[in-house]
Structure formats: structure tokens, C-alpha cells
CSV table of C-alpha atoms and ligand atoms in Angstrom, one decimal:
chain,number,residue,atom,x,y,z
A,69,MET,CA,104.5,36.6,37.2
A,70,ARG,CA,106.4,33.5,36.4
A,71,PHE,CA,106.6,32.0,32.9
A,72,HIS,CA,108.1,28.9,31.3
A,73,ILE,CA,108.9,28.3,27.6
A,74,THR,CA,109.1,24.9,26.0
A,75,THR,CA,110.5,24.8,22.5
A,76,PHE,CA,110.2,22.2,19.7
A,77,GLY,CA,111.6,22.3,16.2
A,78,CYS,CA,114.2,24.2,14.3
A,79,GLN,CA,116.8,26.9,14.9
A,80,MET,CA,114.2,29.5,13.9
A,81,ASN,CA,111.9,28.4,16.8
A,82,VAL,CA,114.8,28.3,19.2
A,83,HIS,CA,115.8,31.8,18.2
A,84,ASP,CA,112.2,33.0,18.5
A,85,SER,CA,111.9,31.5,22.0
A,86,GLN,CA,115.1,33.2,23.1
A,87,TRP,CA,113.8,36.6,22.0
A,88,LEU,CA,110.5,36.0,23.8
A,89,GLY,CA,112.2,35.0,27.0
A,90,ARG,CA,114.5,38.0,27.0
A,91,THR,CA,111.7,40.4,26.2
A,92,MET,CA,109.5,38.9,29.0
A,93,ARG,CA,112.4,39.2,31.5
A,94,ASP,CA,112.9,42.8,30.4
A,95,LYS,CA,109.3,43.5,31.1
A,96,GLY,CA,109.6,42.2,34.7
A,97,TRP,CA,108.4,38.6,34.3
A,98,GLU,CA,110.4,35.8,35.9
A,99,ASP,CA,111.7,32.6,34.3
A,100,SER,CA,110.7,29.5,36.3
A,101,ASP,CA,110.4,25.7,36.2
A,102,GLU,CA,107.3,24.4,34.5
A,103,ASP,CA,105.6,23.3,37.7
A,104,GLN,CA,106.0,26.8,39.2
A,105,ALA,CA,104.9,28.9,36.2
A,106,GLU,CA,101.7,30.9,35.9
A,107,VAL,CA,102.1,31.2,32.1
A,108,LEU,CA,103.2,28.2,30.1
A,109,ILE,CA,104.3,28.8,26.5
A,110,LEU,CA,104.8,26.1,24.0
A,111,ASN,CA,106.6,27.0,20.8
A,112,THR,CA,105.7,24.2,18.4
A,113,CYS,CA,106.9,22.4,15.2
A,114,SER,CA,104.8,20.8,12.6
A,115,VAL,CA,107.3,19.5,10.1
A,116,ARG,CA,106.5,15.9,10.7
A,117,ASP,CA,103.6,14.1,12.5
A,118,LYS,CA,105.8,13.1,15.5
A,119,PRO,CA,106.6,16.7,16.7
A,120,GLU,CA,102.9,17.6,16.2
A,121,GLN,CA,101.8,14.7,18.4
A,122,LYS,CA,104.3,15.7,21.0
A,123,VAL,CA,102.5,19.0,21.4
A,124,TYR,CA,99.2,17.3,22.2
A,125,SER,CA,100.7,15.0,24.7
A,126,HIS,CA,102.6,17.8,26.3
A,127,LEU,CA,99.4,19.8,26.6
A,128,GLY,CA,97.6,16.8,28.0
A,129,ARG,CA,100.2,16.7,30.8
A,130,LEU,CA,99.7,20.4,31.6
A,131,ARG,CA,96.1,19.6,32.5
A,132,ASP,CA,97.3,18.5,36.0
A,133,TYR,CA,99.0,21.8,36.7
A,134,TRP,CA,95.8,23.6,35.6
A,135,SER,CA,93.5,21.5,37.9
A,136,ARG,CA,95.8,22.5,40.8
A,137,ASN,CA,95.9,26.1,39.8
A,138,PRO,CA,93.0,27.2,37.5
A,139,GLU,CA,94.5,30.7,37.2
A,140,LEU,CA,97.3,29.3,35.2
A,141,PHE,CA,97.1,29.5,31.4
A,142,VAL,CA,98.9,28.2,28.3
A,143,ALA,CA,100.0,29.9,25.1
A,144,VAL,CA,100.6,27.8,22.0
A,145,GLY,CA,102.8,29.3,19.4
A,146,GLY,CA,104.8,28.4,16.3
A,147,CYS,CA,104.0,26.1,13.4
A,148,VAL,CA,101.4,23.8,14.9
A,149,ALA,CA,99.5,26.9,16.3
A,150,GLN,CA,99.5,28.4,12.8
A,151,GLN,CA,98.2,25.1,11.4
A,152,VAL,CA,95.6,24.2,14.0
A,153,GLY,CA,94.7,27.7,15.2
A,154,GLU,CA,91.7,28.3,17.4
A,155,ALA,CA,90.7,24.7,17.5
A,156,PHE,CA,93.2,24.5,20.4
A,157,PHE,CA,90.7,26.5,22.5
A,158,ALA,CA,88.0,23.9,22.3
A,159,ARG,CA,90.3,21.0,22.9
A,160,PHE,CA,92.3,22.4,25.8
A,161,PRO,CA,90.3,24.9,28.0
A,162,TYR,CA,93.5,26.2,29.6
A,163,VAL,CA,94.9,27.4,26.3
A,164,ARG,CA,94.2,31.1,26.1
A,165,LEU,CA,96.5,32.3,23.4
A,166,VAL,CA,97.5,30.9,20.0
A,167,PHE,CA,100.1,32.7,18.0
A,168,GLY,CA,101.7,31.9,14.7
A,169,PRO,CA,105.3,32.8,13.7
A,170,ASP,CA,104.3,36.3,12.5
A,171,GLY,CA,102.4,37.0,15.7
A,172,LEU,CA,105.4,36.6,17.9
A,173,PRO,CA,106.2,40.4,18.2
A,174,MET,CA,102.8,41.0,19.8
A,175,VAL,CA,103.0,38.1,22.3
A,176,PRO,CA,104.5,39.9,25.3
A,177,GLU,CA,101.7,42.4,25.2
A,178,ALA,CA,99.0,39.8,24.7
A,179,LEU,CA,100.3,37.8,27.7
A,180,ALA,CA,100.2,40.9,29.9
A,181,ARG,CA,96.6,41.5,28.8
A,182,LEU,CA,95.5,37.9,29.4
A,183,SER,CA,97.0,38.0,32.9
A,184,ARG,CA,94.9,41.0,33.7
A,185,GLU,CA,91.6,39.8,32.1
A,186,PRO,CA,90.7,36.3,33.2
A,187,GLY,CA,88.5,34.5,30.8
A,188,LEU,CA,89.8,36.3,27.7
A,189,ARG,CA,91.2,34.4,24.8
A,190,LEU,CA,93.4,35.8,22.0
A,191,SER,CA,94.7,34.6,18.7
A,192,LEU,CA,97.5,36.1,16.7
A,193,LEU,CA,97.5,34.1,13.5
A,194,ASP,CA,97.6,36.6,10.6
A,195,PHE,CA,100.5,36.7,8.2
A,196,THR,CA,102.2,40.1,7.9
A,197,GLU,CA,102.9,41.6,4.5
A,198,SER,CA,106.6,42.2,5.2
A,199,PHE,CA,109.1,40.7,7.6
A,200,PRO,CA,107.6,40.7,11.1
A,201,GLU,CA,110.2,43.1,12.6
A,202,ARG,CA,110.4,43.0,16.4
A,203,ASP,CA,112.1,45.2,19.0
A,204,THR,CA,115.6,43.9,19.5
A,205,ALA,CA,116.1,42.5,22.9
A,206,LEU,CA,119.8,42.2,23.0
A,207,PRO,CA,121.7,39.8,25.2
A,208,ASP,CA,123.6,41.2,28.2
A,209,GLN,CA,127.0,42.6,27.5
A,210,GLY,CA,129.7,39.9,27.4
A,211,VAL,CA,127.6,36.9,28.2
A,212,GLN,CA,127.8,35.1,25.0
A,213,SER,CA,130.1,34.8,22.0
A,214,GLN,CA,127.6,33.2,19.5
A,215,ALA,CA,124.3,34.6,18.2
A,216,PHE,CA,121.7,34.0,15.5
A,217,VAL,CA,120.3,36.8,13.2
A,218,ASN,CA,117.1,36.4,11.3
A,219,ILE,CA,117.3,37.5,7.7
A,220,MET,CA,113.9,36.3,6.4
A,221,GLN,CA,110.6,34.8,7.2
A,222,GLY,CA,108.7,32.0,5.3
A,223,CYS,CA,109.4,30.0,2.2
A,224,ASP,CA,108.1,30.1,-1.4
A,225,ASN,CA,109.4,26.7,-2.6
A,226,TYR,CA,106.4,24.4,-1.8
A,227,CYS,CA,108.4,21.2,-1.9
A,228,ALA,CA,105.8,18.5,-2.2
A,229,TYR,CA,106.2,17.0,1.3
A,230,CYS,CA,106.7,20.2,3.3
A,231,ILE,CA,104.3,22.1,5.5
A,232,VAL,CA,106.6,25.1,6.2
A,233,PRO,CA,105.2,27.5,3.5
A,234,LEU,CA,101.8,26.9,5.0
A,235,THR,CA,102.9,27.5,8.6
A,236,ARG,CA,105.5,30.3,8.2
A,237,GLY,CA,104.0,31.9,5.2
A,238,ARG,CA,105.4,33.3,2.0
A,239,GLN,CA,109.1,34.4,1.8
A,240,ARG,CA,109.6,37.9,3.1
A,241,SER,CA,113.2,39.3,3.3
A,242,ARG,CA,114.1,41.5,6.2
A,243,ASN,CA,115.3,45.0,5.6
A,244,SER,CA,119.1,44.6,5.1
A,245,GLU,CA,119.9,47.7,7.1
A,246,ALA,CA,118.0,46.2,10.1
A,247,VAL,CA,120.0,43.0,9.6
A,248,ILE,CA,123.3,44.8,9.6
A,249,ALA,CA,122.4,47.1,12.5
A,250,GLU,CA,121.6,44.0,14.6
A,251,CYS,CA,124.9,42.3,13.6
A,252,ARG,CA,126.8,45.5,14.5
A,253,SER,CA,125.2,45.8,17.9
A,254,LEU,CA,125.8,42.1,18.7
A,255,LEU,CA,129.5,42.5,17.7
A,256,SER,CA,129.7,45.6,20.0
A,257,ARG,CA,128.5,43.3,22.8
A,258,GLY,CA,131.3,40.8,22.4
A,259,VAL,CA,129.6,38.4,20.0
A,260,ARG,CA,132.2,36.8,17.7
A,261,ASP,CA,130.3,34.2,15.8
A,262,LEU,CA,127.1,34.9,13.8
A,263,THR,CA,124.7,32.6,12.0
A,264,LEU,CA,122.2,34.1,9.5
A,265,LEU,CA,118.9,32.3,9.7
A,266,GLY,CA,116.0,31.7,7.3
A,267,GLN,CA,114.2,28.7,5.6
A,268,ASN,CA,116.0,29.4,2.4
A,269,VAL,CA,118.6,32.1,2.9
A,270,ASN,CA,120.1,31.7,-0.6
A,271,SER,CA,117.0,33.4,-2.1
A,272,TYR,CA,117.2,36.4,0.2
A,273,GLY,CA,116.2,39.6,-1.5
A,274,LEU,CA,114.5,37.9,-4.5
A,275,ASP,CA,111.0,38.7,-3.2
A,276,THR,CA,111.8,42.5,-2.9
A,277,LYS,CA,112.0,43.5,-6.6
A,278,GLY,CA,115.5,44.9,-6.1
A,279,ARG,CA,114.7,46.8,-2.9
A,280,GLU,CA,117.1,44.6,-1.0
A,281,PRO,CA,120.5,43.2,-2.2
A,282,VAL,CA,120.8,39.6,-3.2
A,283,PHE,CA,122.2,37.1,-0.6
A,284,SER,CA,125.8,37.1,-1.8
A,285,ASP,CA,125.9,40.9,-1.4
A,286,LEU,CA,124.3,40.8,2.1
A,287,LEU,CA,126.8,38.2,3.0
A,288,ARG,CA,129.8,40.3,1.9
A,289,ASN,CA,128.5,43.3,3.8
A,290,ILE,CA,128.3,41.2,7.0
A,291,ALA,CA,131.6,39.3,6.5
A,292,GLU,CA,133.4,42.7,6.3
A,293,LEU,CA,132.0,43.9,9.6
A,294,PRO,CA,134.9,44.6,12.0
A,295,GLY,CA,135.3,42.1,14.8
A,296,LEU,CA,133.4,39.3,13.2
A,297,ARG,CA,135.5,36.1,13.5
A,298,ARG,CA,133.0,33.5,12.3
A,299,LEU,CA,130.1,33.7,10.0
A,300,ARG,CA,127.6,31.0,8.9
A,301,PHE,CA,124.2,30.7,7.4
A,302,THR,CA,121.4,28.2,7.3
A,303,THR,CA,119.4,26.8,5.6
A,304,SER,CA,120.4,26.7,1.9
A,305,HIS,CA,118.4,25.4,-1.0
A,306,PRO,CA,120.8,23.9,-3.5
A,307,LYS,CA,119.0,25.4,-6.5
A,308,ASP,CA,119.5,28.9,-5.2
A,309,LEU,CA,123.1,28.6,-4.1
A,310,SER,CA,124.6,31.1,-6.5
A,311,SER,CA,128.2,31.1,-7.9
A,312,GLU,CA,128.7,34.4,-6.1
A,313,THR,CA,127.8,32.8,-2.8
A,314,ILE,CA,130.1,29.9,-3.5
A,315,ALA,CA,132.9,32.3,-4.4
A,316,ALA,CA,132.4,34.0,-1.0
A,317,PHE,CA,133.9,30.8,0.7
A,318,GLY,CA,137.2,31.4,-1.1
A,319,ARG,CA,137.1,35.1,-0.4
A,320,PHE,CA,136.2,35.6,3.2
A,321,PRO,CA,138.3,33.8,5.7
A,322,ASN,CA,135.7,34.4,8.5
A,323,LEU,CA,133.0,32.6,6.4
A,324,CYS,CA,133.3,29.2,8.1
A,325,PRO,CA,134.2,26.1,6.1
A,326,GLN,CA,130.9,24.5,6.9
A,327,LEU,CA,127.6,24.3,4.9
A,328,HIS,CA,124.3,22.5,5.5
A,329,LEU,CA,123.0,21.7,2.0
A,330,PRO,CA,119.8,19.6,2.1
A,331,LEU,CA,119.9,17.0,-0.7
A,332,GLN,CA,116.7,15.1,0.4
A,333,SER,CA,117.3,12.2,-2.1
A,334,GLY,CA,120.0,11.0,-4.5
A,335,SER,CA,117.4,9.9,-7.1
A,336,ASN,CA,116.4,12.3,-9.9
A,337,ALA,CA,113.0,10.7,-10.1
A,338,VAL,CA,112.3,11.3,-6.4
A,339,LEU,CA,113.8,14.8,-6.6
A,340,ARG,CA,111.4,15.6,-9.4
A,341,ALA,CA,108.4,14.2,-7.5
A,342,MET,CA,109.5,16.2,-4.5
A,343,GLY,CA,109.5,19.4,-6.6
A,344,ARG,CA,113.1,20.2,-5.6
A,345,LYS,CA,114.0,21.7,-9.0
A,346,TYR,CA,117.6,20.4,-9.2
A,347,THR,CA,119.1,17.1,-10.2
A,348,LEU,CA,121.7,15.1,-8.4
A,349,GLU,CA,124.2,16.2,-11.1
A,350,HIS,CA,123.5,19.9,-10.4
A,351,TYR,CA,124.0,19.2,-6.7
A,352,LEU,CA,127.3,17.5,-7.2
A,353,ASP,CA,128.5,20.3,-9.5
A,354,LYS,CA,127.9,22.8,-6.7
A,355,VAL,CA,129.7,20.5,-4.2
A,356,GLU,CA,132.7,20.4,-6.5
A,357,LEU,CA,132.7,24.2,-6.9
A,358,LEU,CA,132.5,24.6,-3.1
A,359,ARG,CA,135.4,22.3,-2.6
A,360,ARG,CA,137.4,24.2,-5.2
A,361,GLU,CA,136.9,27.4,-3.2
A,362,ARG,CA,137.4,25.7,0.3
A,363,PRO,CA,138.9,22.2,0.1
A,364,GLU,CA,138.3,21.7,3.8
A,365,ILE,CA,134.6,22.6,3.8
A,366,ALA,CA,132.5,20.3,6.0
A,367,LEU,CA,129.1,19.5,4.3
A,368,SER,CA,126.0,18.3,6.1
A,369,THR,CA,122.6,17.5,4.7
A,370,ASP,CA,119.0,16.5,5.2
A,371,LEU,CA,117.6,13.3,3.7
A,372,ILE,CA,114.1,11.8,3.5
A,373,VAL,CA,113.6,8.1,3.1
A,374,GLY,CA,110.4,6.5,1.8
A,375,PHE,CA,109.0,9.4,-0.1
A,376,PRO,CA,105.9,8.2,-2.1
A,377,GLY,CA,107.0,6.0,-4.9
A,378,GLU,CA,110.6,5.6,-3.8
A,379,THR,CA,112.0,2.3,-5.1
A,380,ASP,CA,114.9,0.2,-3.8
A,381,GLN,CA,117.0,1.6,-6.7
A,382,ASP,CA,116.1,5.2,-5.8
A,383,PHE,CA,117.1,4.5,-2.2
A,384,GLU,CA,120.4,2.9,-3.4
A,385,GLN,CA,121.1,6.2,-5.3
A,386,THR,CA,120.7,8.2,-2.1
A,387,LEU,CA,123.3,5.9,-0.3
A,388,GLU,CA,125.6,6.3,-3.3
A,389,ALA,CA,125.3,10.1,-3.2
A,390,MET,CA,126.1,10.0,0.5
A,391,ARG,CA,129.3,8.0,-0.1
A,392,HIS,CA,130.2,10.2,-3.0
A,393,VAL,CA,129.9,13.5,-1.2
A,394,GLY,CA,131.1,12.2,2.2
A,395,PHE,CA,128.7,14.3,4.3
A,396,GLU,CA,130.1,14.8,7.8
A,397,SER,CA,126.7,14.5,9.2
A,398,SER,CA,123.1,14.4,8.2
A,399,TYR,CA,119.6,14.7,9.6
A,400,SER,CA,117.5,11.9,8.2
A,401,PHE,CA,113.8,11.3,8.4
A,402,MET,CA,111.1,8.9,7.3
A,403,TYR,CA,108.7,10.6,5.0
A,404,SER,CA,105.6,11.8,7.0
A,405,ASP,CA,102.3,12.9,5.5
A,406,ARG,CA,101.5,16.6,6.3
A,407,PRO,CA,98.1,18.1,5.9
A,408,GLY,CA,97.6,20.4,2.9
A,409,THR,CA,100.8,19.3,1.1
A,410,ARG,CA,100.9,17.8,-2.4
A,411,ALA,CA,102.7,14.6,-1.3
A,412,ALA,CA,99.9,13.8,1.2
A,413,SER,CA,97.6,13.0,-1.7
A,414,MET,CA,100.1,11.1,-3.7
A,415,GLU,CA,99.6,7.3,-4.3
A,416,ASN,CA,102.4,4.7,-3.9
A,417,LYS,CA,102.9,5.4,-0.2
A,418,ILE,CA,105.8,3.4,1.3
A,419,ILE,CA,104.9,1.1,4.2
A,420,GLN,CA,106.3,1.9,7.6
A,421,ASP,CA,108.5,-1.3,7.8
A,422,VAL,CA,110.3,-0.4,4.6
A,423,LYS,CA,110.8,3.2,5.6
A,424,ALA,CA,112.2,2.1,9.0
A,425,ALA,CA,114.6,-0.4,7.4
A,426,ARG,CA,115.8,2.2,4.9
A,427,LEU,CA,116.3,4.8,7.6
A,428,LYS,CA,118.4,2.3,9.6
A,429,THR,CA,120.6,1.4,6.6
A,430,LEU,CA,121.1,5.1,5.9
A,431,GLN,CA,122.0,6.0,9.4
A,432,ASP,CA,124.4,3.2,9.8
A,433,LEU,CA,126.2,4.4,6.6
A,434,GLN,CA,126.2,7.9,7.9
A,435,ASN,CA,127.8,6.8,11.2
A,436,GLU,CA,130.6,5.2,9.3
A,437,ILE,CA,131.2,8.2,7.1
A,438,SER,CA,131.0,10.6,10.1
A,439,GLN,CA,133.5,8.5,12.1
A,440,ALA,CA,136.0,8.4,9.2
A,441,ALA,CA,135.7,12.2,8.9
A,442,LEU,CA,136.4,12.8,12.6
A,443,GLN,CA,139.2,10.3,12.5
A,444,GLU,CA,140.9,12.4,9.8
A,445,ARG,CA,141.1,15.3,12.2
A,446,VAL,CA,143.3,13.4,14.6
A,447,GLY,CA,146.8,14.9,14.6
A,448,GLN,CA,145.5,18.2,13.1
A,449,ARG,CA,145.2,21.6,14.8
A,450,ALA,CA,141.8,23.2,15.3
A,451,GLU,CA,140.8,26.8,16.2
A,452,VAL,CA,138.2,26.3,18.9
A,453,LEU,CA,135.7,28.9,20.0
A,454,VAL,CA,135.3,28.0,23.7
A,455,GLU,CA,131.7,27.7,24.9
A,456,GLY,CA,132.4,26.8,28.5
A,457,ARG,CA,134.0,24.4,31.0
A,458,SER,CA,133.4,20.6,30.6
A,459,LYS,CA,134.0,17.6,32.9
A,460,LYS,CA,137.5,17.5,34.4
A,461,ARG,CA,139.6,14.5,33.6
A,462,SER,CA,142.0,15.0,36.5
A,463,ALA,CA,142.4,17.4,39.4
A,464,ALA,CA,145.3,19.2,37.8
A,465,THR,CA,143.8,20.1,34.4
A,466,GLN,CA,140.8,22.2,33.6
A,467,CYS,CA,138.7,21.0,30.6
A,468,PHE,CA,136.6,23.0,28.2
A,469,ARG,CA,134.2,22.4,25.3
A,470,GLY,CA,133.8,24.4,22.1
A,471,ARG,CA,133.5,24.3,18.4
A,472,ASP,CA,136.1,24.2,15.6
A,473,GLU,CA,135.8,26.3,12.4
A,474,SER,CA,133.6,23.7,10.8
A,475,GLY,CA,131.2,23.5,13.8
A,476,ARG,CA,132.5,20.1,15.2
A,477,THR,CA,132.3,19.8,19.0
A,478,VAL,CA,135.8,19.7,20.6
A,479,ASN,CA,136.5,18.9,24.2
A,480,PHE,CA,140.0,19.7,25.4
A,481,ALA,CA,142.3,20.0,28.3
A,482,ALA,CA,143.9,23.4,29.2
A,483,PRO,CA,147.6,23.5,29.9
A,484,SER,CA,148.1,21.7,33.2
A,485,GLY,CA,148.2,23.9,36.2
A,486,SER,CA,146.3,26.7,34.4
A,487,ASP,CA,143.2,28.0,36.1
A,488,LEU,CA,142.3,30.6,33.5
A,489,ASP,CA,138.8,30.6,32.1
A,490,PHE,CA,139.0,30.5,28.3
A,491,SER,CA,135.2,30.8,27.7
A,492,GLY,CA,134.4,33.1,24.8
A,493,GLN,CA,138.0,33.0,23.4
A,494,ILE,CA,139.3,31.3,20.3
A,495,VAL,CA,142.2,29.0,21.2
A,496,SER,CA,144.4,26.5,19.3
A,497,VAL,CA,143.9,22.8,20.1
A,498,ARG,CA,145.8,19.8,18.9
A,499,ILE,CA,143.3,17.0,18.2
A,500,LEU,CA,144.3,13.7,19.8
A,501,GLU,CA,141.3,11.5,19.5
A,502,ALA,CA,138.0,11.0,17.6
A,503,LYS,CA,135.0,10.1,19.8
A,504,LYS,CA,131.6,9.1,18.6
A,505,HIS,CA,130.2,12.6,17.8
A,506,SER,CA,133.1,14.8,19.0
A,507,LEU,CA,136.8,15.4,19.1
A,508,TRP,CA,139.2,15.3,22.0
A,509,GLY,CA,142.4,17.3,22.3
A,510,CYS,CA,144.7,19.5,24.3
A,511,MET,CA,145.2,23.2,24.1
A,512,GLU,CA,148.5,24.3,22.6
A,513,GLU,CA,150.7,26.3,25.0
A,514,VAL,CA,150.4,30.0,24.5
A,515,PRO,CA,153.8,31.1,23.2
B,678,SAH,N1,114.0,25.1,4.8
B,678,SAH,C1,114.8,24.0,5.2
B,678,SAH,C2,114.3,23.1,6.3
B,678,SAH,C3,113.0,22.5,6.1
B,678,SAH,S1,112.4,21.4,7.4
B,678,SAH,C4,115.2,23.3,3.9
B,678,SAH,O1,114.6,23.4,2.9
B,678,SAH,O2,116.2,22.7,4.0
B,678,SAH,C5,113.8,20.4,7.7
B,678,SAH,C6,113.9,19.1,7.1
B,678,SAH,O3,112.7,18.3,7.5
B,678,SAH,C7,113.8,19.1,5.6
B,678,SAH,O4,115.0,19.4,5.0
B,678,SAH,C8,113.3,17.7,5.3
B,678,SAH,O5,114.4,16.8,5.1
B,678,SAH,C9,112.5,17.3,6.5
B,678,SAH,N2,111.1,17.3,6.2
B,678,SAH,C10,110.3,18.3,5.8
B,678,SAH,N3,109.0,17.8,5.6
B,678,SAH,C11,109.1,16.5,5.8
B,678,SAH,C12,108.1,15.5,5.8
B,678,SAH,N4,106.8,15.7,5.4
B,678,SAH,N5,108.4,14.2,6.1
B,678,SAH,C13,109.7,13.9,6.4
B,678,SAH,N6,110.7,14.9,6.5
B,678,SAH,C14,110.4,16.1,6.2
B,679,SF4,FE1,110.1,23.2,3.1
B,679,SF4,FE2,111.3,23.1,0.7
B,679,SF4,FE3,110.8,25.5,1.8
B,679,SF4,FE4,112.6,23.9,2.8
B,679,SF4,S1,112.7,24.8,0.8
B,679,SF4,S2,111.1,25.0,4.0
B,679,SF4,S3,111.8,21.8,2.5
B,679,SF4,S4,109.2,24.0,1.2
B,680,F3S,FE1,109.2,23.0,12.4
B,680,F3S,FE2,108.2,25.3,11.7
B,680,F3S,FE3,110.8,25.0,12.0
B,680,F3S,S1,107.5,23.3,11.1
B,680,F3S,S2,111.1,23.0,11.4
B,680,F3S,S3,109.3,24.9,13.6
B,680,F3S,S4,109.7,26.2,10.4
């Protein structure tokens, strides 16, 4: 049987899809192009209206495949599946499985059953009480140097605009021994770079009444694992970023100088209405402490423009905060109404044109700040974890791409005449040029 997975949304969904793909292959299924597959899987995102609409239009296109091959069926998973549930069955007759984020571990078996029993429909939408542990399907030995490790499921913050607590459920921390066992086994397979994943990793453990350690302790245990060169975590909620976690940046050289710390707005009035539970001043204090521990730390953020009631002055404060912090990059979005959230029923909605204009202003400013930050790297050395080869610049030199300690993309030329493959290694690169979203350099000769 052939399958194809299409993934929308965040790192969590990407990671879930990778697990599903590996598990299906282990069970003898074959990966294929979408037009060749007998089972089509959509892993969906509901964080804004646009990605939700993409799911319906994608499903609409799959109708053609189904009319050519009525045996084929579709499984819809992830956050839109959790939100919309069995209503998918009525709207798209070729959808035969819906599964939420917690249902994922049961999906391989459900798909096998559906392929044996035509006409059957299944839904896996219940939230589990604890972290939905799944069999580890590990990558093949030596094929990759970077991996993600889930440490929690769900979120308890209920920010006024956000649907995630409704689609991914309450926060449940994963057993720390299971986390560490997975890290160890990835390291034993040649992985050098780990990213810990969760909607709000800084509050890891707090839901377990002391059964699991707090985040900074988990982080220390992982940072000390032999063989780990690079450690990162995402996403962080500023209110839960503890002084112990901040101190870890000064203490563990393998904890990368990079942090994604969503600010959302620079206005205290808007932050309050969003229910973010911190002020701009709190946020800036944490930034200062982080920079004291690691002066070179690269900060990135998420920002929402046009939250209900946002005034021109509020928006100005967001721009001011961006300049003040100097975020290397940001993800920015126009506020979008999500069903079931508090913000959806707020008054003072901002009209589309105003939201669009604010987003443009914000993104122009971000481009300037990002460019200046990349420009500052020129002339410096970077430690680059090589991901693979990139386009050659001349016949005599091999080129590679990778990421520096702070996660910036670096393309570089290997020493001329060398035909070694540096993929998976960490090499030293002299930065020569700042491009629009990446750096260019040349590898320093190995002494
Ligand atoms: N748990 C993470 C990520 C949540 S979703 C965190 O708290 O940072 C990723 C981003 O999408 C959010 O940070 C927010 O900026 C944006 N987002 C969430 N809901 C939104 C909405 N209704 N409209 C616009 N942007 C939204
Ligand atoms: Fe959504 Fe807020 Fe939870 Fe992030 S912290 S997932 S923005 S509710
Ligand atoms: Fe989207 Fe769900 Fe992730 S809503 S951002 S896929 S948690």
C-alpha cells in the first residue's frame, strides 16, 4: 500500500508527521507522490483561518483522485481534525479517518484496519489523560545530525486569541525518563543537535505535582548528556521563563545562543487583553538577563497585529519594542478570529485594511533589523553544522549549507580542490557576505 502525508502548521505537526511516516514505512507501507497514493493523510493546522481554509481546498482537490480511484481514502489529522471532527465525513465522503493530536499513536493501526474493511469510518478524537506516548520509531543510523524531541502535549494558557488549548488539549508533561531515553538513543545514532518541543516548554513539569522535574532541571540533565553538541527548545512563554532557565544559557556551552520568545505585542493594554500575563517591562527585564548570560544570544519572536481594540499608539509600541530588542527575525500575523476563543467575541475588531497596513509596516521594519543583524556577522567566524551540499559556484569548489550556533542559515565554499563531504560535521566558516535571509562564507582550512 502506498501513502502520502501533507503537513500544515508548526514544528509539532512536522515532528508528528515524521513519526507517522517512519512508522508506516516500518510496517511495510510505501511512501509515494500524492497522485499515486492509496491513502492520503493531511496533518492540519487551525491556528488562523487561512491554514484552516487551506485544508478544505486541499480536500476539494483530492476529489479528482477519488473519482478516478474510489478505493482510495483520506485521513485528516491534527488541529483542524480535532476542531471539526466527524463533520468531515459528511462533507467529504472519501475521508474515512479523523484523528486529533492525541490519537496519533493509534493511526498506523487504524489505517491498516480501514484498508481491510471498505466502508468503515473511524475517529480518534479523545484527549488522553497523560502525555500520549508512542513507540519510538528512530531514524536510521547515521542519516541525520538534527532531531526533535517532544517533552509535552497541549497548553494551559488560554491566551484570548488562541485555539491551541482547544485543539491540543490541556498541558501534559511527558515522563522525563522517556524524554532522556529518547535523547540518548538519538545521540547513539549520530544525532548531534536536539530541539526540545512543546507549546510552552518553560512550564514543563508544573502539571505533574512534583512527579517530574521542572524545566530547568530537565534541561540540565539533557545538556549534560555525552555527545550532545547543540541543544535548543521551543516554544517559550515569557511569563514562565525562569531565572534558572536563563542561567542555563551561561552555564551550558552546548545550549545554543538562540531563543524564540513570543512577545505578541509591545503594548501593555493589548498584552492584558490578550491574557498574556506579563508586561513589556517584564519581558525586557528577561531579555536583559538573557543577554547578561549570553551577550551573543539571537532572539526571535511572534507578533500579532490588529488584535481587537489595538490603537495606532499600541501598534507604535510594538514597533518600538522591536527596535529596542533588535529581534533577528519574527513571525508576524494579522489577528484572526478563532472559534471558541475569548477574543472571537470581543468588540472593537480592527478592519482588514488597517491590519494589512500595520503588518506591512512591521515586516518592513523587521527586514531592516534582520539585515543589520546579518551584516554584523560579516568578518566573524561561525561554527556551522553542515546539512548537505548546496549549489556549486564554480567547477573547482564544493558548496555546502548548514546552520550556525544561533540557527542562521550559512552557505559556504569548501577549500578549493577538496571533494570531501562535510555533511553532518561541524566546521568553521569565515563569513564574507550577508544575503537577504542567509550568510555566505568560506570554510577555514583544517590545520
Ligand atoms: N505556543 C506557542 C505558539 C502558538 S501558535 C506560543 O505560545 O508561542 C504560534 C503563533 O501564532 C502565536 O505565537 C501567535 O503569534 C500566532 N497566533 C495564534 N493565534 C492567533 C490568532 N488567532 N490570530 C493571529 N495569530 C495567532
Ligand atoms: Fe496559544 Fe498562548 Fe498556549 Fe501559546 S501559550 S499555545 S499562544 S494559548
Ligand atoms: Fe497549528 Fe495546532 Fe501547531 S493549531 S500551530 S498545528 S498546535
